[in-house]
mmCIF file of C-alpha atoms in Angstrom:
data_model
loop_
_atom_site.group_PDB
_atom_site.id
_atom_site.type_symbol
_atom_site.label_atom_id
_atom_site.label_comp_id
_atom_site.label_asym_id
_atom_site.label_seq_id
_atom_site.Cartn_x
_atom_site.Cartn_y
_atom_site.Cartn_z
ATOM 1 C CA UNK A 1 71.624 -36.451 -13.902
ATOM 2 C CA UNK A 2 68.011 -36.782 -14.957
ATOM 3 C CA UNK A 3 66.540 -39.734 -16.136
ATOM 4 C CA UNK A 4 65.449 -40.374 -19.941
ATOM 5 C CA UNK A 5 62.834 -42.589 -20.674
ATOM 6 C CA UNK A 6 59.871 -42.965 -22.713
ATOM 7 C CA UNK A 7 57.627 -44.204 -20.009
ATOM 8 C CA UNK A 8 57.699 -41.125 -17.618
ATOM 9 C CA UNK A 9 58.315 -37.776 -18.791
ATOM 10 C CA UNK A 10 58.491 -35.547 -16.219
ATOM 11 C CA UNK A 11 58.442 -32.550 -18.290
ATOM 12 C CA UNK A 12 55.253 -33.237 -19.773
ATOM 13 C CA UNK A 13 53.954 -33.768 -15.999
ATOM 14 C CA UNK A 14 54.801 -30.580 -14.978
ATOM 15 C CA UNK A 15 53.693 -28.715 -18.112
ATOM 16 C CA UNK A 16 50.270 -30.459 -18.004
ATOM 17 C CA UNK A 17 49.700 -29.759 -14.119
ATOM 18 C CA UNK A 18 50.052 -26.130 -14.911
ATOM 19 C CA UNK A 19 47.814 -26.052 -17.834
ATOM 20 C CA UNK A 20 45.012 -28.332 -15.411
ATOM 21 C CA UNK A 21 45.229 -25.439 -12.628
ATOM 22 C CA UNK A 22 45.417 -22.805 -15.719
ATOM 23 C CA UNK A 23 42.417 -24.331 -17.003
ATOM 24 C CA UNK A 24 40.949 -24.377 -13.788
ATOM 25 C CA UNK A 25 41.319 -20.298 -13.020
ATOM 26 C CA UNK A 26 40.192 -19.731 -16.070
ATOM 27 C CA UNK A 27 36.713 -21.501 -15.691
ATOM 28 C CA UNK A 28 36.330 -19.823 -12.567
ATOM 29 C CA UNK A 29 37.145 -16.346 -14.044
ATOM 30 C CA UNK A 30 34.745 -17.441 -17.018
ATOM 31 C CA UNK A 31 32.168 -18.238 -14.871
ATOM 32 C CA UNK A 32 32.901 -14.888 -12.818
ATOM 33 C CA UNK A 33 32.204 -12.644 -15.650
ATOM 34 C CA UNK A 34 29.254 -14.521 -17.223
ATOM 35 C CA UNK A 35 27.401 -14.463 -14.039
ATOM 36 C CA UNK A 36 28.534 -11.122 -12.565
ATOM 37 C CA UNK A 37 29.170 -12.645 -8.960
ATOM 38 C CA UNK A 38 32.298 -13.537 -7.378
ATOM 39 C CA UNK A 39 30.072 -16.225 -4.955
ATOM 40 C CA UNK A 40 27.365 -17.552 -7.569
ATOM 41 C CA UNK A 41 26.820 -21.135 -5.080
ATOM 42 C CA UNK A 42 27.486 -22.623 -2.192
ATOM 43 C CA UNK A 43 31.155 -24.642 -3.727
ATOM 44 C CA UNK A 44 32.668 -21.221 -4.196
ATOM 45 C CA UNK A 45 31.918 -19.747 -0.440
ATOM 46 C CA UNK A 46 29.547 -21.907 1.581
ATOM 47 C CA UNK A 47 29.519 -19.362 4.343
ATOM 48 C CA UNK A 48 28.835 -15.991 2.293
ATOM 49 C CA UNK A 49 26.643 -17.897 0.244
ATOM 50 C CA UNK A 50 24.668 -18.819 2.886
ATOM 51 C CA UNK A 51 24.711 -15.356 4.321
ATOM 52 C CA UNK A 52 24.116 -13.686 1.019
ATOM 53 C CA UNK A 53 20.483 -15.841 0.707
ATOM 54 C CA UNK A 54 19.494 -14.774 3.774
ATOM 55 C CA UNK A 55 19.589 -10.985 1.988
ATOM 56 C CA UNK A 56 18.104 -11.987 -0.832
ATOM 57 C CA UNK A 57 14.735 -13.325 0.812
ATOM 58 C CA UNK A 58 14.887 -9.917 2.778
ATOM 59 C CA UNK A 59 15.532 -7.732 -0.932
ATOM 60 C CA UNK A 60 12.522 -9.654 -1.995
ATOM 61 C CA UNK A 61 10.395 -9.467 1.380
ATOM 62 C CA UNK A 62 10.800 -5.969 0.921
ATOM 63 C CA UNK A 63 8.916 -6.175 -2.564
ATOM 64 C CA UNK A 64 6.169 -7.710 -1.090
ATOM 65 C CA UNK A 65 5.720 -5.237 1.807
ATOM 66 C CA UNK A 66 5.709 -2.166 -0.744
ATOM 67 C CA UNK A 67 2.769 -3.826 -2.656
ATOM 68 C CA UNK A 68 1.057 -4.253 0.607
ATOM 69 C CA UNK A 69 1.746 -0.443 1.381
ATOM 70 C CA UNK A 70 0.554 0.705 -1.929
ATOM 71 C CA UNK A 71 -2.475 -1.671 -1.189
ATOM 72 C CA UNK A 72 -3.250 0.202 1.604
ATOM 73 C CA UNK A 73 -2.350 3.474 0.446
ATOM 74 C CA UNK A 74 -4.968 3.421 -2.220
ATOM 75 C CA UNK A 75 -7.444 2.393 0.401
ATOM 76 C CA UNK A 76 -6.743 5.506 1.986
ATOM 77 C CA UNK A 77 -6.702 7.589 -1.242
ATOM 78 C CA UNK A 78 -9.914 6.572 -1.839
ATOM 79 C CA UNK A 79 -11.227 6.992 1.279
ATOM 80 C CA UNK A 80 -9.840 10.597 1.024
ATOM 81 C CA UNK A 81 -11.232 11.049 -2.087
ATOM 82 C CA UNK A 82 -14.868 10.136 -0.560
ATOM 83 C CA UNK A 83 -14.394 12.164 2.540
ATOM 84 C CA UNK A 84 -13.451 15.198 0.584
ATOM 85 C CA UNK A 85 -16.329 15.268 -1.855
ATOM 86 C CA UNK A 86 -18.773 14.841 1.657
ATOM 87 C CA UNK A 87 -16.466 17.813 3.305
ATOM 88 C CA UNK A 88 -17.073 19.950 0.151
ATOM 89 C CA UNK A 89 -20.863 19.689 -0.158
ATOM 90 C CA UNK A 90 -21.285 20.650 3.588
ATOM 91 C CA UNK A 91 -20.748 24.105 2.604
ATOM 92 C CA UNK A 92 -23.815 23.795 0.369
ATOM 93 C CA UNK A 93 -26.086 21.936 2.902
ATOM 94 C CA UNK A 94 -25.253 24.741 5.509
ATOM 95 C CA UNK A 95 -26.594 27.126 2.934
ATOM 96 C CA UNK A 96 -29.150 25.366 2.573
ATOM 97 C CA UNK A 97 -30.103 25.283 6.559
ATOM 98 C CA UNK A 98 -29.508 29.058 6.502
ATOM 99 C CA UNK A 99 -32.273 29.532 3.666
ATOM 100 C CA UNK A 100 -34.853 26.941 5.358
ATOM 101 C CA UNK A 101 -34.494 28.961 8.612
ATOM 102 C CA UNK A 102 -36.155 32.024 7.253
ATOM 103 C CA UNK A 103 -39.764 31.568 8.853
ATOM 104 C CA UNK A 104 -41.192 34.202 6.188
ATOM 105 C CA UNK A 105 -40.955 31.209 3.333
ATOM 106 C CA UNK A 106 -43.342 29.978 2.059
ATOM 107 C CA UNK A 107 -44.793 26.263 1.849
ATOM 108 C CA UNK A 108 -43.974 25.481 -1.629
ATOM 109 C CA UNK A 109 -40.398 27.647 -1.082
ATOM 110 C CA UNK A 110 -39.800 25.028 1.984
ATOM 111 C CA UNK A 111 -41.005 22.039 0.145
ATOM 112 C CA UNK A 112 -38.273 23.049 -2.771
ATOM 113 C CA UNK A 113 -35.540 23.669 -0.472
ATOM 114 C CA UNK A 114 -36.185 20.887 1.882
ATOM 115 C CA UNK A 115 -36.426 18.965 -1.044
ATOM 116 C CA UNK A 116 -32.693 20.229 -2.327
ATOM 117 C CA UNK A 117 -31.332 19.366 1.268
ATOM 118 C CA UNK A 118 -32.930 15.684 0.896
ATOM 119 C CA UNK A 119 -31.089 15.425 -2.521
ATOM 120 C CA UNK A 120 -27.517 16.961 -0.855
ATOM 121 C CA UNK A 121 -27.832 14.564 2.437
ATOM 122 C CA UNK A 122 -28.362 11.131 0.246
ATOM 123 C CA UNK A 123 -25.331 12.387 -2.168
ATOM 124 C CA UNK A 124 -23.562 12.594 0.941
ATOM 125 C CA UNK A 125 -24.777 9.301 1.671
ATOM 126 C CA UNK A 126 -23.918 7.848 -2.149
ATOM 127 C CA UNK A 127 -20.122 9.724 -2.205
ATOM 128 C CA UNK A 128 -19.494 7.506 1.568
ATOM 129 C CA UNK A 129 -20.984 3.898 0.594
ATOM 130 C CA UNK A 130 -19.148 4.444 -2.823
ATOM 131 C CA UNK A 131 -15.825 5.117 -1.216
ATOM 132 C CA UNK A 132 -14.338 1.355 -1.305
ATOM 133 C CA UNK A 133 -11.387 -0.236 -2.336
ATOM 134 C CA UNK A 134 -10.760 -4.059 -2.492
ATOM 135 C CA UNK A 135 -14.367 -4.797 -1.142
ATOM 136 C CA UNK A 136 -13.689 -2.365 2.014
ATOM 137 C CA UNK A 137 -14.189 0.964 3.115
ATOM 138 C CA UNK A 138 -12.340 3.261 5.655
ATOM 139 C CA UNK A 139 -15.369 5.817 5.995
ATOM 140 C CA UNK A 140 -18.484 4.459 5.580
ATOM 141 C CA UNK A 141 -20.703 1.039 6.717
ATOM 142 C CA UNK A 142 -20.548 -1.517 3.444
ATOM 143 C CA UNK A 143 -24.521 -1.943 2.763
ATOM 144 C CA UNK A 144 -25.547 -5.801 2.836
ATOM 145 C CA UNK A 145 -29.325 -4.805 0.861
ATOM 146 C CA UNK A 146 -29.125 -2.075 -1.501
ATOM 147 C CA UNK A 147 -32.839 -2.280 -2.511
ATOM 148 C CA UNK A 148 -33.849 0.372 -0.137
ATOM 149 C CA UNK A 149 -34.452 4.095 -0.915
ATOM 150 C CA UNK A 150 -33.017 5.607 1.807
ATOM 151 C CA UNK A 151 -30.485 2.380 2.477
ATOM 152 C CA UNK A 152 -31.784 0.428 5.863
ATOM 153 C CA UNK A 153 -28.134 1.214 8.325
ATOM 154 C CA UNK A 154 -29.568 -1.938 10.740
ATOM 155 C CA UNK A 155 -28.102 -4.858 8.008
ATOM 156 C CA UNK A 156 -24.990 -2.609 7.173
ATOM 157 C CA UNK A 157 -21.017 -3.837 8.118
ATOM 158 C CA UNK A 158 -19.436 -1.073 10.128
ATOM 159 C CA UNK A 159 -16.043 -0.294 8.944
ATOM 160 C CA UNK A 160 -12.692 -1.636 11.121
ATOM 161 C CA UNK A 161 -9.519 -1.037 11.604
ATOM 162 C CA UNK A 162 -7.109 -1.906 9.242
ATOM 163 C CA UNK A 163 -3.948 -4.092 10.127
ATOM 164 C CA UNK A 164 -1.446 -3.184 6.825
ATOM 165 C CA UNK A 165 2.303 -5.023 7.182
ATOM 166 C CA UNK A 166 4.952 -2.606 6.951
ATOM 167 C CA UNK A 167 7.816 -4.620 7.483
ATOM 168 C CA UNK A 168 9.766 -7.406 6.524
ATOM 169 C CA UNK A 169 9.146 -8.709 10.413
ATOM 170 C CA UNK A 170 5.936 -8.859 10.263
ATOM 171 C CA UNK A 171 5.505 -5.610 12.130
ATOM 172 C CA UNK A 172 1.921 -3.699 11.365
ATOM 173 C CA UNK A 173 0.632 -0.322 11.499
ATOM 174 C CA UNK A 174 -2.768 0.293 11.771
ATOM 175 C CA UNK A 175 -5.634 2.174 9.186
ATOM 176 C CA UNK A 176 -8.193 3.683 11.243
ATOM 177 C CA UNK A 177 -11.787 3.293 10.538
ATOM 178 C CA UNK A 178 -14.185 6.347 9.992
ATOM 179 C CA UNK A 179 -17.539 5.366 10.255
ATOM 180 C CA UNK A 180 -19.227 8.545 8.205
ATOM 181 C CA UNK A 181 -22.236 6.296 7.854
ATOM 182 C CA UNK A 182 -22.854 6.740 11.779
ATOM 183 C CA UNK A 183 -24.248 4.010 13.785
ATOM 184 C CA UNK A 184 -27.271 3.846 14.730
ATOM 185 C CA UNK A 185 -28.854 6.818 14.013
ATOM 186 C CA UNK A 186 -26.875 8.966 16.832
ATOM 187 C CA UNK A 187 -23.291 9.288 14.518
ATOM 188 C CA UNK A 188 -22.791 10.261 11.081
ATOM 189 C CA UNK A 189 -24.386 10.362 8.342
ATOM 190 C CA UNK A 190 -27.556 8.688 10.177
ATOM 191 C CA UNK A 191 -28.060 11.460 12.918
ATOM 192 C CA UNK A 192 -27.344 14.182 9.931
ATOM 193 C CA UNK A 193 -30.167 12.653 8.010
ATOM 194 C CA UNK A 194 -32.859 12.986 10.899
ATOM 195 C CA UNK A 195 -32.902 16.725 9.342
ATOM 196 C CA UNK A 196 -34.757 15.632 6.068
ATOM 197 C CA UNK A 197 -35.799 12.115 7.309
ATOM 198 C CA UNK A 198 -38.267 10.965 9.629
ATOM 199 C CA UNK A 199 -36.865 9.139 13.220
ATOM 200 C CA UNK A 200 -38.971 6.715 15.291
ATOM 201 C CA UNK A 201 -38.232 8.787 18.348
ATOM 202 C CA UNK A 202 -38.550 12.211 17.131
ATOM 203 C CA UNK A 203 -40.487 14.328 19.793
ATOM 204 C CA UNK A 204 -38.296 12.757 22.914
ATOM 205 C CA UNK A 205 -35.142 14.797 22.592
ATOM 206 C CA UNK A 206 -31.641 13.274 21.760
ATOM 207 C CA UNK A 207 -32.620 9.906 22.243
ATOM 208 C CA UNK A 208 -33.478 9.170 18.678
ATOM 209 C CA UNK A 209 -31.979 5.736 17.962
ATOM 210 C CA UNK A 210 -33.635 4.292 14.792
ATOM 211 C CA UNK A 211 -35.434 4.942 11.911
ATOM 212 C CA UNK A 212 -38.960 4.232 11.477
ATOM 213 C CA UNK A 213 -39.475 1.022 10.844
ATOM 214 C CA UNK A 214 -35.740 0.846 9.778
ATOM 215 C CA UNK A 215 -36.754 2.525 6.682
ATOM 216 C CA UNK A 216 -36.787 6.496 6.770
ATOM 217 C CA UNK A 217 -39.528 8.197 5.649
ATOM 218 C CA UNK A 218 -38.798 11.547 3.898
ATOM 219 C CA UNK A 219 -39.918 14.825 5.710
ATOM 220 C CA UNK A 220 -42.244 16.786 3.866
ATOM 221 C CA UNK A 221 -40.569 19.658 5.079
ATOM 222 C CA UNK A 222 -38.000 21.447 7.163
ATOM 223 C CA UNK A 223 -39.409 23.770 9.805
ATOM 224 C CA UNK A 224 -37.307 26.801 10.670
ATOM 225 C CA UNK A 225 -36.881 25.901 13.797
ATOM 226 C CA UNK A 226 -35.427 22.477 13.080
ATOM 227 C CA UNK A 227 -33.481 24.054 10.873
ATOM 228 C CA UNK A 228 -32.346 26.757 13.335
ATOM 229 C CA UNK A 229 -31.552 23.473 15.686
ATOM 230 C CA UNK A 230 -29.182 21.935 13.090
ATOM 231 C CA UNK A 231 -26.844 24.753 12.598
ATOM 232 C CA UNK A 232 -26.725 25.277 16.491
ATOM 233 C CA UNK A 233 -29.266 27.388 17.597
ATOM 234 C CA UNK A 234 -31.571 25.301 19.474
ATOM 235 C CA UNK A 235 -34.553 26.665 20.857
ATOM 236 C CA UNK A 236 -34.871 24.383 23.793
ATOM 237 C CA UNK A 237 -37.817 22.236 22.682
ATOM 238 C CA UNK A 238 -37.381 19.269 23.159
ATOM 239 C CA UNK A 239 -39.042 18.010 19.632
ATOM 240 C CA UNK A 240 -36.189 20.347 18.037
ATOM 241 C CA UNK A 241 -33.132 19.036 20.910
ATOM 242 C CA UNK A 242 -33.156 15.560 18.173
ATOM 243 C CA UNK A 243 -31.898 18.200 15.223
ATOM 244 C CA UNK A 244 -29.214 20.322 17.587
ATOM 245 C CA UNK A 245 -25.829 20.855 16.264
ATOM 246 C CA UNK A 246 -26.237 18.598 13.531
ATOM 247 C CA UNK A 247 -24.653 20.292 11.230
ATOM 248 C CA UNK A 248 -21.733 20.978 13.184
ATOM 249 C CA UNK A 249 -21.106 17.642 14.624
ATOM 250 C CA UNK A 250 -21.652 15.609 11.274
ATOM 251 C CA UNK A 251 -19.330 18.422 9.678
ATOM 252 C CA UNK A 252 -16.603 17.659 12.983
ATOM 253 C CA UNK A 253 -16.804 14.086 12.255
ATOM 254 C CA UNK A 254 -15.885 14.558 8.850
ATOM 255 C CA UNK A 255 -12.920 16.573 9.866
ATOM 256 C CA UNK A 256 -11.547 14.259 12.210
ATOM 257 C CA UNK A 257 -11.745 11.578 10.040
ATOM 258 C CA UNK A 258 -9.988 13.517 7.384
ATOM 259 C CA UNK A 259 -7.132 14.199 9.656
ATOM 260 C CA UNK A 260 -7.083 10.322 10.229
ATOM 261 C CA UNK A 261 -6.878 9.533 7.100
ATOM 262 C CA UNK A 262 -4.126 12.345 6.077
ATOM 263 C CA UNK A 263 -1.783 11.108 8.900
ATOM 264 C CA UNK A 264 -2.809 7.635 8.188
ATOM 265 C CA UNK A 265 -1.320 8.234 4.308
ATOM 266 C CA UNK A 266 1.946 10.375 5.779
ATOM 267 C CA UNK A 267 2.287 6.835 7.931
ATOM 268 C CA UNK A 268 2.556 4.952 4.918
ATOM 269 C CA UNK A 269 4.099 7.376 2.470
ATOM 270 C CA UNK A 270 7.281 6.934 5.830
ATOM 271 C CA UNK A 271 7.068 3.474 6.017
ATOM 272 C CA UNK A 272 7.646 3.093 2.174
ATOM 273 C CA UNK A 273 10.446 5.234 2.447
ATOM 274 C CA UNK A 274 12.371 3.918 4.653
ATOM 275 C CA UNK A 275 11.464 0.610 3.420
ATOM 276 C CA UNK A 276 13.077 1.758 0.327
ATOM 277 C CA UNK A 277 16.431 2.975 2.192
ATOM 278 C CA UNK A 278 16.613 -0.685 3.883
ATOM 279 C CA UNK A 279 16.344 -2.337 0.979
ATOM 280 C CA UNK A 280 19.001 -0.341 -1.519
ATOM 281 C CA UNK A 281 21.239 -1.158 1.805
ATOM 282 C CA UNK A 282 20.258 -4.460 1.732
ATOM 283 C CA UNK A 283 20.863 -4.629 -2.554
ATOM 284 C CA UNK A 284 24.194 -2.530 -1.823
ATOM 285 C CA UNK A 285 25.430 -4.812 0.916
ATOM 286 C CA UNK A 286 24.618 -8.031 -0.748
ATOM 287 C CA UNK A 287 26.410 -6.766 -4.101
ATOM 288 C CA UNK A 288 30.077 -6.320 -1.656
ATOM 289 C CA UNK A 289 28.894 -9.822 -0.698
ATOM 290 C CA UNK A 290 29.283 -11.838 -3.855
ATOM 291 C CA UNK A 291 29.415 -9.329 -6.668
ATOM 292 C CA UNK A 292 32.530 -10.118 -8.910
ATOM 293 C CA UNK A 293 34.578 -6.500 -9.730
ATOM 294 C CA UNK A 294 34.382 -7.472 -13.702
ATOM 295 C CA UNK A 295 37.309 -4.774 -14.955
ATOM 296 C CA UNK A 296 39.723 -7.198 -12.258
ATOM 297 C CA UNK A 297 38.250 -10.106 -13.956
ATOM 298 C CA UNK A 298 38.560 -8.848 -17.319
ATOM 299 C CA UNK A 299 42.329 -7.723 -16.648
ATOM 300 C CA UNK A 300 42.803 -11.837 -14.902
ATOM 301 C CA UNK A 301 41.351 -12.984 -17.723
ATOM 302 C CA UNK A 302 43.269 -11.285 -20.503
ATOM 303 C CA UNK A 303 46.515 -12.767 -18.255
ATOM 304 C CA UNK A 304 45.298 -16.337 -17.908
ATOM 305 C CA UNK A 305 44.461 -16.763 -21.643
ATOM 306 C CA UNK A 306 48.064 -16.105 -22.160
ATOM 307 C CA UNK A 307 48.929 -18.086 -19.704
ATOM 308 C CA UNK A 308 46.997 -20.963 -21.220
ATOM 309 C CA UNK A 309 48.480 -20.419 -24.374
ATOM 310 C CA UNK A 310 52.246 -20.482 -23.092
ATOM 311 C CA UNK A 311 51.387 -23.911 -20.813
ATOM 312 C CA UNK A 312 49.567 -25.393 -24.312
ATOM 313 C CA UNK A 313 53.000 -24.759 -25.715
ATOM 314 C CA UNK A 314 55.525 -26.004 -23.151
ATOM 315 C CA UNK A 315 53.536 -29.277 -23.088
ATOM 316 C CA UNK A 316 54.353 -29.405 -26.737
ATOM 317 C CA UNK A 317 57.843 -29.334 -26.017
ATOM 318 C CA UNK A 318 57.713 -31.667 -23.436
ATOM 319 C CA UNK A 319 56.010 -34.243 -25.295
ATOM 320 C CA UNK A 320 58.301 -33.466 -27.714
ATOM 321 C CA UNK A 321 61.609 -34.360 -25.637
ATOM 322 C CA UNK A 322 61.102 -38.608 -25.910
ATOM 323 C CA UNK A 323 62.073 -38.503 -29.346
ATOM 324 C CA UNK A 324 65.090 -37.038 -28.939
ATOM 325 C CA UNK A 325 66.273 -40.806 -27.537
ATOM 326 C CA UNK A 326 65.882 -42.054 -31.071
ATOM 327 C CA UNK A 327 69.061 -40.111 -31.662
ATOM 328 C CA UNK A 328 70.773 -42.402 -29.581
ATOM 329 C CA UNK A 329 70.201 -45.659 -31.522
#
């Protein structure tokens, strides 16, 4: 037979222990649905929680390795862009060479031409030294005195290699350096330029290494025969052997660094890809990891409200049930 009294009421105990853990659900499902995840700290799942940080620094590591990518990908546009406009003017300076190898000009016809060719070799010259990005260039030297008129290569900084992350590891790939400016007179730019510009070794064959006095002095003009020489059809002097192929090998240089810096771009354009994949995986697995599914929420919710609402009133009743003992005085 149960027990009446006033001092314990085992009804209300029950009813209120039911509305406590009702309560309770419902907080959690509350908190569920405001913040979209079923683990949102370490008190609801210390393990998953723990595992689902570790994704997040990844999802985010990723961010910072696209913005290095896109970093280095405008390098490379740029440097692109600079090669291209060098590439394209070739055609005219070869033109050029063809019209200054006519021996029937005359003087002031070679001084105009050789003259034009001058004007096309520094633009070549202004389109590489103005290829940079971020304070560095992936075709040309970056010129440390830019008071000079033709720029003195000797205090230049050759272009590197480029070391770009590409992955959340730490893992690299690697922007090759073109050096259009040339180096030392024999490469480049610089051993194109001996056409229209004075060398300090100019009547001792291919061993041209320097400019006089660092500082080029401009030809007054281009003989047929050197420019014969540049476009590959050397006469076997060996005044004119300092001019042979120059057109051709400054034109091959270009090329190659072109095709560098195309498969250099298709390197990154990959890596950003499949950067991209890895990190919607990442996003996708770390939402099955604590995501909350909000239309089973919603549905729990809906049932613990009426829950709440039916325990609310059975305490009632049980509080209730004490007075019923006055009845019995």
């Amino acid at each position: 037979m149960p027990l009446n009294s006033i001092n314990t009421n085992v009804g209300a105990m029950v009813a209120l222990g039911s509305l406590n853990s009702i309560n309770s659900d419902l907080a959690s499902t509350q908190n569920r649905i405001s913040t979209g995840l079923n683990v949102a700290s370490a008190k609801d799942d210390a393990s998953v929680f723990a595992v689902a940080q570790g994704i997040r620094a990844d999802v985010k590591s990723y961010d910072a390795v696209d913005q290095a990518l896109s970093s280095a990908k405008a390098s490379v546009t740029v440097a692109i862009s600079g090669a291209t406009e060098v590439s394209d003017l070739m055609s005219d300076v070869k033109s050029k060479l063809v019209q200054l190898s006519d021996d029937t000009l005359t003087t002031e016809q070679r001084s105009i031409y050789t003259d034009d060719l001058r004007q096309m070799t520094d633009q070549m010259k202004n389109f590489i030294d103005n290829s940079v990005y971020n304070g560095s260039s992936l075709i040309g030297a970056i010129d440390n005195n830019a008071t000079e008129t033709p720029l003195d290569p000797t205090d230049d900084t050759a272009p590197t290699d480029k070391l770009v992350v590409q992955s959340t590891d730490g893992d690299t790939l690697t922007l090759r350096a073109n050096n259009l400016t040339g180096a030392n007179a024999t490469s480049g730019w610089q051993a194109f330029s001996r056409v229209v510009y004075q060398t300090a070794n100019d009547a001792v064959g291919t061993s041209a290494t320097t400019y006089t006095s660092n500082v080029p002095a401009a030809r007054t003009s281009v003989t047929a025969a050197q420019a014969r020489a540049a476009l590959g059809n050397d006469d076997g002097t060996a005044t004119n052997a300092v001019f042979a192929d120059a057109w051709s090998n400054f034109n091959t240089e270009i090329n190659q660094a072109l095709s560098n810096l195309g498969a250099d771009n298709r390197s990154i354009e990959f890596q950003q890809e499949f950067n991209s994949s890895l990190q919607d995986a990442s996003t996708e697995g770390l939402g099955d990891l604590v995501d909350a599914d909000l239309a089973k929420e919603s549905a729990k919710l809906t049932a613990l409200q009426t829950k709440q609402q039916l325990a609310t009133q059975t305490l009632s009743i049980a509080n209730q049930a004490p007075q019923s003992i006055l009845s019995l005085f």
